[in-house]
Coordinates of C-alpha atoms and ligand atoms in Angstrom, one line a residue:
M1 CA 13.5 9.9 -8.8
V2 CA 15.8 6.9 -8.2
H3 CA 16.5 4.3 -10.9
I4 CA 17.9 1.0 -9.7
V5 CA 19.8 -0.3 -12.7
G6 CA 21.4 -3.7 -13.5
A7 CA 24.9 -3.0 -14.9
G8 CA 25.3 -6.4 -16.5
P9 CA 28.1 -8.8 -15.8
G10 CA 31.1 -6.6 -16.8
D11 CA 31.3 -5.9 -20.5
P12 CA 30.0 -2.3 -20.8
E13 CA 28.2 -3.4 -24.1
L14 CA 26.0 -5.7 -22.0
L15 CA 24.4 -2.8 -20.2
T16 CA 20.8 -2.5 -21.6
L17 CA 19.9 0.5 -23.8
K18 CA 17.6 1.6 -21.1
G19 CA 20.3 1.3 -18.5
H20 CA 22.6 3.4 -20.7
R21 CA 20.0 6.1 -21.2
L22 CA 19.3 6.4 -17.4
L23 CA 23.0 6.3 -16.5
S24 CA 24.0 8.9 -19.0
A25 CA 21.3 11.3 -17.7
A26 CA 21.9 10.7 -14.0
D27 CA 23.0 13.6 -11.7
V28 CA 24.0 11.2 -8.9
V29 CA 25.4 7.7 -9.4
I30 CA 26.0 5.2 -6.6
Y31 CA 27.7 2.1 -8.0
A32 CA 28.6 -1.2 -6.4
G33 CA 32.3 -0.7 -6.7
S34 CA 33.4 -4.2 -5.6
L35 CA 31.9 -5.7 -8.8
V36 CA 30.7 -3.1 -11.3
N37 CA 33.2 -2.5 -14.1
P38 CA 34.4 1.1 -13.6
D39 CA 34.5 1.5 -17.4
L40 CA 30.7 1.8 -17.2
L41 CA 31.1 5.1 -15.5
K42 CA 32.4 6.6 -18.8
F43 CA 28.7 6.8 -19.8
C44 CA 28.0 9.3 -17.0
K45 CA 27.7 13.0 -17.5
P46 CA 31.1 14.7 -16.6
E47 CA 29.4 16.7 -13.8
A48 CA 27.6 13.6 -12.3
Q49 CA 28.4 13.0 -8.6
I50 CA 29.7 9.5 -8.3
Y51 CA 29.8 7.4 -5.2
N52 CA 31.2 3.9 -4.6
S53 CA 28.8 2.0 -2.4
A54 CA 31.6 -0.5 -1.4
Q55 CA 32.8 2.2 1.0
M56 CA 29.4 3.1 2.3
M57 CA 26.8 1.8 4.8
H58 CA 23.1 1.4 4.2
E59 CA 22.3 4.7 6.0
E60 CA 24.9 6.6 4.1
I61 CA 23.5 5.4 0.8
L62 CA 20.0 6.5 1.8
H63 CA 21.4 9.8 3.0
V64 CA 23.0 10.5 -0.4
I65 CA 19.7 9.5 -2.1
S66 CA 17.6 11.7 0.2
L67 CA 19.7 14.7 -0.4
A68 CA 19.5 14.2 -4.2
E69 CA 15.8 13.9 -4.0
K70 CA 15.5 17.1 -2.0
A71 CA 17.5 18.9 -4.6
G72 CA 15.3 17.5 -7.4
K73 CA 18.1 15.4 -8.8
T74 CA 18.0 12.0 -10.6
T75 CA 19.9 9.2 -9.0
V76 CA 21.0 5.9 -10.5
R77 CA 21.8 3.1 -8.1
L78 CA 24.0 0.8 -10.3
H79 CA 24.2 -2.9 -9.3
T80 CA 26.2 -5.6 -10.9
G81 CA 24.5 -8.2 -13.1
D82 CA 20.8 -8.2 -12.4
P83 CA 19.9 -6.4 -9.1
S84 CA 17.3 -9.1 -8.1
I85 CA 20.1 -11.7 -7.5
Y86 CA 22.2 -11.2 -4.4
G87 CA 21.8 -7.4 -5.0
A88 CA 20.7 -6.4 -1.4
I89 CA 18.2 -4.1 -3.1
Q90 CA 15.1 -5.1 -1.1
E91 CA 16.3 -3.3 2.0
Q92 CA 17.0 -0.2 -0.1
M93 CA 13.6 -0.4 -1.9
D94 CA 11.8 -0.8 1.4
A95 CA 13.6 2.1 2.9
M96 CA 12.8 4.3 -0.1
Q97 CA 9.2 3.3 0.1
E98 CA 9.1 4.2 3.8
R99 CA 10.5 7.6 3.0
G100 CA 8.1 8.2 0.1
I101 CA 11.0 8.2 -2.5
D102 CA 9.8 7.2 -6.0
F103 CA 12.0 4.6 -7.7
D104 CA 12.0 2.0 -10.5
V105 CA 14.1 -1.0 -11.5
T106 CA 15.8 -1.8 -14.8
P107 CA 17.0 -5.4 -15.1
G108 CA 20.4 -6.4 -16.2
V109 CA 22.2 -9.4 -17.7
S110 CA 23.1 -11.6 -14.7
S111 CA 26.6 -13.2 -14.5
F112 CA 25.2 -16.7 -14.6
L113 CA 24.0 -15.9 -18.1
A114 CA 27.3 -14.3 -19.1
A115 CA 29.0 -17.5 -17.8
A116 CA 26.8 -19.6 -20.1
A117 CA 27.8 -17.4 -23.0
A118 CA 31.4 -17.7 -22.1
L119 CA 31.1 -21.5 -21.9
K120 CA 29.0 -21.6 -25.1
Q121 CA 26.6 -23.8 -23.2
E122 CA 22.9 -24.3 -23.0
Y123 CA 21.9 -25.0 -19.4
T124 CA 18.6 -26.7 -20.2
L125 CA 19.2 -29.7 -22.5
P126 CA 16.2 -31.9 -23.3
G127 CA 16.7 -35.4 -21.7
I128 CA 19.5 -34.1 -19.4
T129 CA 17.8 -31.4 -17.3
Q130 CA 15.2 -28.7 -17.8
T131 CA 16.0 -26.8 -14.6
V132 CA 18.7 -24.3 -13.5
I133 CA 19.2 -23.7 -9.8
I134 CA 20.8 -20.4 -8.8
T135 CA 22.2 -20.7 -5.3
R136 CA 25.3 -20.0 -3.2
R137 CA 27.0 -21.9 -0.4
G138 CA 26.3 -20.6 3.1
G139 CA 29.0 -18.2 4.2
K140 CA 28.6 -14.9 6.1
T141 CA 25.0 -15.0 4.9
P142 CA 23.6 -18.4 6.0
V143 CA 21.5 -20.5 3.6
P144 CA 18.3 -22.0 5.0
D145 CA 18.9 -25.7 5.8
T146 CA 16.0 -26.8 3.5
E147 CA 18.0 -25.5 0.5
S148 CA 21.5 -26.5 1.4
L149 CA 23.8 -27.3 -1.5
K150 CA 23.7 -30.9 -0.4
K151 CA 19.9 -31.0 -0.8
L152 CA 19.6 -29.0 -3.9
A153 CA 22.4 -30.9 -5.7
Q154 CA 20.4 -34.1 -5.3
H155 CA 18.1 -33.0 -8.1
K156 CA 21.0 -33.2 -10.6
T157 CA 19.9 -30.1 -12.4
T158 CA 22.3 -27.5 -13.8
L159 CA 23.6 -25.5 -10.8
C160 CA 24.9 -22.0 -11.0
I161 CA 26.7 -21.3 -7.7
F162 CA 27.3 -17.6 -6.8
L163 CA 29.6 -16.1 -4.2
S164 CA 31.3 -19.4 -3.4
V165 CA 34.5 -19.8 -5.3
N166 CA 36.5 -19.1 -2.2
L167 CA 34.7 -22.1 -0.7
L168 CA 35.2 -24.4 -3.6
A169 CA 36.6 -27.3 -1.5
E170 CA 33.4 -27.2 0.6
V171 CA 31.2 -27.0 -2.5
K172 CA 32.9 -30.1 -3.9
Q173 CA 32.3 -32.0 -0.7
D174 CA 28.6 -31.0 -0.7
L175 CA 28.2 -32.1 -4.3
L176 CA 29.9 -35.4 -3.6
S177 CA 27.7 -36.1 -0.6
A178 CA 24.7 -35.3 -2.8
G179 CA 25.6 -38.2 -5.0
F180 CA 27.5 -36.5 -7.8
K181 CA 30.5 -38.7 -9.0
S182 CA 34.0 -37.3 -8.7
S183 CA 34.1 -37.3 -12.6
T184 CA 31.1 -34.8 -12.8
P185 CA 32.0 -31.9 -15.0
I186 CA 32.3 -28.5 -13.4
A187 CA 33.4 -25.1 -14.7
V188 CA 34.5 -21.9 -13.1
V189 CA 34.2 -18.7 -15.0
Y190 CA 36.1 -15.7 -13.7
K191 CA 34.9 -12.2 -14.7
A192 CA 32.6 -13.6 -17.4
S193 CA 32.4 -11.0 -20.2
W194 CA 35.0 -8.6 -18.8
P195 CA 37.1 -7.6 -21.8
G196 CA 40.6 -9.0 -21.5
E197 CA 40.0 -10.5 -18.0
E198 CA 37.6 -13.5 -18.4
K199 CA 39.1 -16.9 -17.5
I200 CA 37.4 -20.2 -18.1
I201 CA 38.4 -23.3 -16.1
R202 CA 36.8 -26.6 -17.0
G203 CA 37.4 -29.7 -15.0
R204 CA 35.9 -32.4 -12.9
L205 CA 34.9 -32.4 -9.2
D206 CA 38.2 -34.2 -8.4
T207 CA 40.4 -31.7 -10.3
I208 CA 38.7 -28.3 -10.0
V209 CA 40.0 -27.2 -6.6
Q210 CA 43.6 -27.5 -7.7
Q211 CA 42.9 -26.0 -11.1
V212 CA 41.2 -22.9 -9.6
R213 CA 44.0 -22.6 -7.0
D214 CA 46.6 -22.7 -9.8
A215 CA 44.7 -20.0 -11.7
N216 CA 44.7 -17.8 -8.5
I217 CA 40.9 -17.3 -8.7
D218 CA 39.3 -16.6 -5.4
R219 CA 36.5 -14.1 -6.2
T220 CA 34.2 -12.8 -9.0
A221 CA 33.6 -16.2 -10.4
M222 CA 30.6 -18.4 -11.3
I223 CA 30.7 -22.1 -10.5
V224 CA 28.6 -24.1 -13.0
V225 CA 28.0 -27.8 -12.3
G226 CA 25.9 -30.4 -14.1
H227 CA 25.8 -33.0 -16.9
C228 CA 24.9 -30.3 -19.5
L229 CA 28.6 -29.5 -19.5
N230 CA 29.7 -32.8 -21.0
A231 CA 26.6 -33.8 -22.9
K232 CA 27.6 -34.7 -26.5
R233 CA 25.1 -34.6 -29.3
E234 CA 24.1 -38.3 -28.7
H235 CA 23.3 -37.7 -25.0
Y236 CA 20.6 -35.1 -25.3
E237 CA 17.4 -35.1 -27.3
M238 CA 16.7 -32.7 -30.1
S239 CA 14.4 -29.8 -29.1
Q240 CA 10.8 -30.2 -30.2
L241 CA 10.8 -26.6 -31.2
Y242 CA 12.6 -27.1 -34.5
S243 CA 11.6 -30.7 -35.1
P244 CA 9.9 -31.5 -38.4
K245 CA 7.5 -33.9 -36.5
F246 CA 5.9 -31.3 -34.4
S247 CA 3.5 -28.5 -35.2
H248 CA 3.2 -25.4 -33.1
I249 CA 1.3 -22.1 -33.6
F250 CA 4.0 -20.7 -35.9
R251 CA 4.6 -23.8 -38.1
Q252 CA 2.9 -27.0 -39.4
A253 CA 4.5 -30.4 -39.1
R254 CA 6.1 -31.7 -42.3
D255 CA 6.0 -35.4 -43.5
Ligands
SAH1 N1 23.6 -9.5 -9.1 C1 24.8 -10.1 -9.6 C2 25.4 -11.1 -8.5 C3 25.9 -10.3 -7.3 S1 26.6 -11.4 -6.2 C4 24.4 -10.9 -10.9 O1 23.2 -11.0 -11.3 O2 25.3 -11.4 -11.5 C5 28.3 -11.5 -6.7 C6 28.7 -12.8 -7.3 O3 28.2 -12.9 -8.6 C7 30.2 -13.1 -7.4 O4 30.7 -13.6 -6.2 C8 30.2 -14.1 -8.5 O5 29.8 -15.4 -8.0 C9 29.1 -13.6 -9.4 N2 29.6 -12.7 -10.4 C10 29.4 -11.4 -10.6 N3 29.9 -10.9 -11.7 C11 30.5 -12.0 -12.3 C12 31.2 -12.2 -13.6 N4 31.4 -11.2 -14.4 N5 31.7 -13.5 -13.8 C13 31.5 -14.5 -13.0 N6 30.8 -14.3 -11.8 C14 30.3 -13.1 -11.5

């Protein structure tokens, strides 16, 4: 049996209880070494066989999994954040399905959520935006033209941009051509939730490239853009959820 597990964004305490149970029982662990915090491997059994998939190719990963299956062992495939987001797990799941290997998936806390926690920010403020777009800028992996950053940014939602901090100057240009002003607030969160390593840079479109360069950040960072970041209490509307004027199934309106 293979368990695909979301490792969370970095802080080992942000692994789910289920992920922890599966990881601590696994005979074989294949972890995405470029991003998973190696401290999570302390949860593994001392005799577990541990592989770093950063040094492996698709076929090698499948080979390790197939051997473990033949030996009746349990494998955990540990992915950073939540595996459904830029996790490259579909090709692994499809290959396992073809080979008749049984697997399941345990979700994890994605880094865009750890970034919100680091920023102490709600992404969906009433009256500002009710939408979060998760995207990346086209790089080695192209982004379909219909969803280019230039097009998506026109919606003026909160944007969480993955895998793009090394292209921040291009990201800025795309956002400006989508109609964002150069004063638009933007934040870059490096290693959100990693104990002792997290860095938060807050700026504006016209300052951020230099700020991030000065902080020497070129990877493992989330770019967050949108007006939620500078919305003061007078800019957004109070939520209906806690308003005395509204009833819902758990509470009657009060006069
Ligand atoms: N599946 C992962 C994303 C993998 S893609 C998730 O759900 O978070 C890798 C990208 O995720 C990085 O380039 C960076 O943009 C982002 N990322 C991963 N961990 C991060 C962290 N702790 N802090 C900020 N960004 C992170």
